Coordinates of C-alpha atoms in Angstrom, one line a residue:
M1 CA 45.8 45.8 125.5
G2 CA 43.3 48.5 126.8
M3 CA 45.9 51.3 126.3
L4 CA 46.5 50.0 122.7
T5 CA 42.8 50.0 122.0
K6 CA 42.5 53.6 123.3
F7 CA 45.4 54.6 121.1
W8 CA 43.8 53.2 118.0
E9 CA 40.5 54.8 118.9
G10 CA 42.1 58.2 119.4
L11 CA 44.0 57.9 116.2
G12 CA 40.8 56.9 114.3
G13 CA 39.0 59.8 115.9
Q14 CA 41.7 62.2 114.7
I15 CA 41.6 60.8 111.2
A16 CA 37.8 61.0 111.1
E17 CA 37.9 64.6 112.4
R18 CA 40.4 65.6 109.6
L19 CA 38.4 63.8 106.9
V20 CA 35.2 65.5 108.0
G21 CA 37.0 68.8 108.0
R22 CA 38.1 68.2 104.5
L23 CA 34.6 67.1 103.5
F24 CA 32.9 70.2 104.7
S25 CA 35.3 72.7 103.3
P26 CA 35.4 75.3 100.5
A27 CA 36.4 72.5 98.2
L28 CA 32.9 71.1 98.6
I29 CA 31.3 74.5 97.8
F30 CA 33.5 74.7 94.8
W31 CA 32.4 71.4 93.4
L32 CA 28.8 71.9 94.3
G33 CA 28.9 75.2 92.5
G34 CA 30.5 73.5 89.5
F35 CA 27.7 71.0 89.5
M36 CA 25.1 73.7 89.6
A37 CA 26.8 75.5 86.7
W38 CA 26.9 72.4 84.6
A39 CA 23.3 71.4 85.5
S40 CA 22.1 74.9 84.4
R41 CA 23.1 74.0 80.9
Q42 CA 21.4 70.6 81.1
G43 CA 17.9 71.8 81.8
G44 CA 18.2 72.9 85.4
V45 CA 19.4 71.4 88.7
T46 CA 16.0 69.9 89.5
R47 CA 15.8 68.0 86.2
V48 CA 19.4 66.7 86.5
L49 CA 18.9 65.5 90.1
S50 CA 15.7 63.7 89.1
E51 CA 17.4 61.9 86.2
Q52 CA 20.5 61.1 88.3
S53 CA 18.4 59.7 91.2
K54 CA 16.7 57.3 88.8
S55 CA 20.1 56.2 87.4
W56 CA 21.5 55.9 90.9
G57 CA 18.6 53.7 92.1
A58 CA 19.1 51.4 89.2
A59 CA 22.8 51.0 89.7
P60 CA 24.1 48.0 91.7
V61 CA 25.1 48.6 95.4
P62 CA 28.9 47.9 94.8
M63 CA 28.8 50.5 92.0
Q64 CA 27.1 53.1 94.3
V65 CA 29.7 52.4 97.0
M66 CA 32.6 52.8 94.5
L67 CA 31.2 56.1 93.2
L68 CA 30.9 57.4 96.7
V69 CA 34.4 56.4 97.6
V70 CA 35.8 57.9 94.3
G71 CA 33.9 61.2 94.9
F72 CA 35.1 61.4 98.5
L73 CA 38.7 60.7 97.5
G74 CA 38.5 63.3 94.7
L75 CA 37.2 65.9 97.2
V76 CA 40.0 65.1 99.7
A77 CA 42.6 65.1 96.9
S78 CA 41.5 68.5 95.6
S79 CA 41.4 70.0 99.1
T80 CA 45.0 68.7 99.7
A81 CA 46.2 70.1 96.5
M82 CA 44.8 73.6 97.4
Q83 CA 46.5 73.2 100.8
Q84 CA 49.8 72.5 99.1
A85 CA 49.3 75.5 96.9
Q86 CA 48.6 77.9 99.8
P87 CA 52.2 79.1 100.2
Y88 CA 52.4 80.1 96.5
L89 CA 49.0 81.8 96.8
Q90 CA 50.2 83.8 99.8
R91 CA 53.3 84.9 97.9
L92 CA 51.0 86.1 95.1
L93 CA 48.8 88.0 97.5
E94 CA 51.9 89.6 99.1
G95 CA 52.9 91.0 95.7
D96 CA 55.7 88.5 94.9
W97 CA 54.6 88.0 91.3
P98 CA 56.3 85.9 88.6
R99 CA 59.5 87.4 87.2
G100 CA 58.0 88.5 83.9
M101 CA 55.3 90.5 85.7
R102 CA 57.3 92.1 88.5
W103 CA 57.6 95.4 86.7
L104 CA 53.9 96.0 87.4
P105 CA 54.0 95.8 91.2
Q106 CA 57.4 97.6 91.3
R107 CA 55.8 100.7 89.8
Y108 CA 53.2 100.7 92.6
V109 CA 55.8 100.1 95.2
Y110 CA 57.6 103.2 94.1
R111 CA 54.4 105.2 94.5
L112 CA 53.9 103.8 98.0
V113 CA 57.5 104.8 99.0
R114 CA 56.8 108.3 97.7
K115 CA 53.5 108.3 99.6
R116 CA 55.2 107.4 102.9
E117 CA 57.8 110.2 102.3
R118 CA 55.0 112.7 101.8
L119 CA 53.2 111.5 104.9
E120 CA 56.4 111.7 107.0
Y121 CA 57.0 115.3 105.8
E122 CA 53.4 116.3 106.6
Y123 CA 53.6 114.7 110.1
N124 CA 56.9 116.2 110.9
S125 CA 55.7 119.6 109.8
L126 CA 52.6 119.4 112.0
R127 CA 54.6 118.2 114.9
L128 CA 57.1 121.1 114.5
A129 CA 54.2 123.6 114.2
R130 CA 52.6 122.1 117.3
G131 CA 55.8 122.5 119.3
E132 CA 56.1 126.2 118.2
A133 CA 52.5 126.8 119.2
F134 CA 53.0 125.3 122.6
A135 CA 56.1 127.4 123.0
R136 CA 54.0 130.5 122.4
G137 CA 51.4 129.3 124.9
E138 CA 48.8 128.5 122.3
R139 CA 46.8 125.4 122.6
G140 CA 44.2 123.8 120.4
V141 CA 45.4 125.6 117.3
L142 CA 46.5 122.5 115.4
N143 CA 44.4 119.6 114.4
E144 CA 45.4 116.7 116.6
Q145 CA 43.0 114.5 114.7
Q146 CA 44.9 115.1 111.5
M147 CA 48.1 114.1 113.1
G148 CA 46.5 110.9 114.4
E149 CA 45.2 110.0 111.0
I150 CA 48.6 110.5 109.4
R151 CA 50.2 108.5 112.1
L152 CA 47.7 105.6 111.5
R153 CA 48.5 105.7 107.7
L154 CA 52.2 105.6 108.4
Q155 CA 51.8 102.6 110.6
R156 CA 50.3 100.7 107.6
L157 CA 53.4 101.2 105.5
P158 CA 56.9 99.7 106.3
Q159 CA 59.6 102.1 107.4
D160 CA 62.2 100.4 105.2
P161 CA 61.6 101.1 101.5
A162 CA 63.2 97.7 100.8
R163 CA 60.3 96.0 102.7
M164 CA 57.6 97.9 100.8
R165 CA 55.1 95.6 99.0
P166 CA 52.5 96.4 96.5
T167 CA 49.6 94.8 98.4
K168 CA 48.1 95.4 101.8
L169 CA 48.7 91.9 102.9
G170 CA 52.4 92.1 102.0
N171 CA 52.8 95.3 103.9
I172 CA 51.0 94.0 107.0
L173 CA 53.3 90.9 107.1
Q174 CA 56.4 92.9 106.4
I175 CA 55.6 95.3 109.3
A176 CA 55.1 92.4 111.6
D177 CA 58.4 90.8 110.5
A178 CA 60.3 94.1 111.0
R179 CA 59.1 95.1 114.4
P180 CA 61.2 92.6 116.5
L181 CA 64.2 93.8 114.5
H182 CA 63.5 97.5 115.1
K183 CA 62.8 96.9 118.8
Y184 CA 65.2 94.2 119.9
G185 CA 67.6 93.7 117.0
L186 CA 66.1 90.2 116.5
E187 CA 65.4 89.3 112.8
A188 CA 62.1 87.5 112.9
T189 CA 62.8 85.2 110.0
T190 CA 65.9 83.9 111.6
V191 CA 64.9 83.9 115.3
W192 CA 61.3 82.9 115.1
P193 CA 61.9 79.1 114.5
V194 CA 64.1 78.9 117.5
L195 CA 61.9 81.1 119.7
W196 CA 59.0 78.8 118.7
Q197 CA 60.8 75.8 120.1
V198 CA 61.4 77.3 123.5
M199 CA 57.8 78.5 123.9
T200 CA 55.4 76.1 125.7
A201 CA 52.4 74.6 124.0
E202 CA 50.1 77.1 125.8
E203 CA 52.2 80.0 124.6
R204 CA 52.2 78.8 121.1
H205 CA 48.5 78.1 120.9
D206 CA 47.2 81.5 120.0
V207 CA 49.9 82.2 117.5
G208 CA 49.5 78.8 115.9
Q209 CA 45.7 79.2 115.7
S210 CA 46.0 82.7 114.1
R211 CA 48.5 81.4 111.6
A212 CA 46.3 78.5 110.7
G213 CA 43.3 80.8 110.3
L214 CA 45.3 83.0 107.9
E215 CA 46.3 80.0 105.9
R216 CA 42.7 78.7 105.7
N217 CA 41.4 82.1 104.6
I218 CA 44.0 82.1 101.8
E219 CA 42.9 78.6 100.7
S220 CA 39.3 79.9 100.6
W221 CA 40.4 82.8 98.5
G222 CA 42.1 80.3 96.1
W223 CA 38.9 78.3 95.8
A224 CA 36.9 81.5 95.2
M225 CA 39.3 82.6 92.4
L226 CA 39.2 79.1 90.9
F227 CA 35.4 79.3 90.7
I228 CA 35.8 81.4 87.6
V229 CA 36.5 78.2 85.6
W230 CA 32.8 77.4 85.6
T231 CA 32.0 80.5 83.6
P232 CA 31.6 78.6 80.2
W233 CA 28.7 76.7 81.8
A234 CA 27.1 79.6 83.8
W235 CA 27.6 83.3 83.3
W236 CA 27.2 84.0 87.0
A237 CA 30.3 82.1 87.9
A238 CA 32.7 85.0 87.0
P239 CA 30.9 87.7 89.1
A240 CA 30.4 85.2 91.9
S241 CA 34.2 84.5 91.9
I242 CA 35.1 88.1 91.9
V243 CA 32.7 89.1 94.7
A244 CA 33.6 86.1 96.9
S245 CA 37.4 86.5 96.5
S246 CA 37.3 90.2 97.2
A247 CA 35.1 89.7 100.3
I248 CA 37.4 87.0 101.6
Y249 CA 40.5 89.1 101.0
Y250 CA 39.3 92.3 102.6
A251 CA 37.0 90.9 105.3
S252 CA 39.0 87.8 106.4
I253 CA 42.6 87.7 105.1
L254 CA 43.6 91.2 106.1
S255 CA 42.1 91.0 109.5
A256 CA 43.6 87.5 110.1
A257 CA 47.0 88.8 109.0
Q258 CA 46.7 91.8 111.4
I259 CA 45.9 89.6 114.3
Y260 CA 48.8 87.2 113.4
G261 CA 51.2 90.1 113.2
Q262 CA 50.2 91.4 116.6
L263 CA 50.5 88.0 118.2
L264 CA 53.9 87.5 116.6
E265 CA 55.2 90.8 118.0
A266 CA 53.7 90.0 121.4
S267 CA 55.6 86.7 121.4
F268 CA 58.9 88.5 121.0
D269 CA 57.9 91.0 123.7
L270 CA 57.0 88.3 126.2
Y271 CA 59.3 85.4 125.5
R272 CA 62.5 86.6 124.0
M273 CA 64.3 86.3 127.3
K274 CA 63.5 82.6 127.3
L275 CA 65.5 82.3 124.1
Y276 CA 68.6 83.8 125.8
R277 CA 68.2 81.4 128.7
A278 CA 67.7 78.4 126.4
L279 CA 70.9 79.2 124.6
A280 CA 72.8 79.6 127.9
L281 CA 73.5 83.3 127.3
P282 CA 73.3 86.1 129.8
L283 CA 70.3 88.3 129.6
P284 CA 70.7 91.6 127.8
P285 CA 70.9 94.8 129.9
N286 CA 67.9 96.9 130.6
S287 CA 69.1 99.5 128.2
T288 CA 67.2 99.6 124.9
E289 CA 70.4 100.3 122.9
E290 CA 72.3 97.5 124.6
E291 CA 69.5 95.0 124.1
Y292 CA 69.3 95.9 120.4
R293 CA 73.0 95.3 120.1
C294 CA 72.8 92.0 121.9
G295 CA 69.8 91.0 119.7
A296 CA 71.7 91.8 116.5
L297 CA 74.6 89.6 117.6
L298 CA 72.3 86.8 118.6
T299 CA 70.7 87.0 115.1
Q300 CA 74.1 86.7 113.5
F301 CA 74.9 83.7 115.8
L302 CA 71.7 81.9 114.8
R303 CA 72.4 82.6 111.1
G304 CA 75.7 80.7 111.5
E305 CA 77.9 83.7 110.9
A306 CA 79.9 83.0 114.1
P307 CA 80.1 79.9 116.3
R308 CA 79.6 81.8 119.6
V309 CA 78.3 85.1 121.0
E310 CA 80.1 86.6 123.9
Y311 CA 78.9 89.7 125.8
N312 CA 78.5 90.9 129.3
H313 CA 76.7 93.7 131.1
L314 CA 79.9 95.7 131.7
G315 CA 81.5 95.6 128.2
P316 CA 80.6 95.5 124.5
A317 CA 79.3 92.3 123.0
T318 CA 81.5 90.6 120.5
L319 CA 81.4 87.8 118.0
T320 CA 84.3 85.3 118.3
D321 CA 85.6 82.4 116.2
E322 CA 86.4 80.3 119.2
P323 CA 84.7 76.9 119.6
P324 CA 81.5 77.1 121.6
R325 CA 81.8 76.5 125.3
G326 CA 78.5 75.4 127.0
I327 CA 76.2 76.3 124.1

């Protein structure tokens, strides 16, 4: 009986924690801002609060309780709705726009592809000139800082033109998704759900926290953008919406996405061998080329393109159509 009581107490505590989190959220700021915008057209916030307090005091207690419950449920419902809309908002911020508007970002993507090609040409030219200068025994002739700046700009753009996105967030996430493929032959979209299962709770903690932080920031951006609906009642709602959404995007979302991408890459660096062991497969050889080939085959296996992966350290890896044995 005592264990059951503790169970219900713990469950009640978790529910209360979630409800409090929903209560003190960007949704509350959104609705308070809407109230201030509406009150500014009714003679000011002070006057409206004074009148409403008198009406509230004259209302019966059951009516007061009912209004509080309705308001709280409305706040939780709106917060839940924004949470459900978060994946669509993320796709929008990544540059995946509706079909009728895709020609707009595609033109910018083409410009980014051309920009990367120019940067690669400049970087290779500087590297070649540096090698020639070293061969002549000259040092300090070329601007190493310029090469570092170009390298940094290249790192912010995907290598594959097919992965290029029109927004900074889209490119950050695409780069994070492509790195395990370039390094180990493991396609992150296919492999990550399985790798997540073999990682321990401690190993998943930081990645999960960073992903949750990114999602919360995107929800906050959605509330900031939605704040513009109060413009008919208050002129300042539109500039407040633009300033707040821009600040959230550049100060919070991009940095959160960068951290998430780094932790995602680190998870493949540290725990990919656990995936091979969990699938009862031999570990890849130490050779980078061989590991890439084994990772590519493992990706195909997880896609369901072949029922079994067979490889060893002495011969080439192969995909077979034989029934699985021991996997």
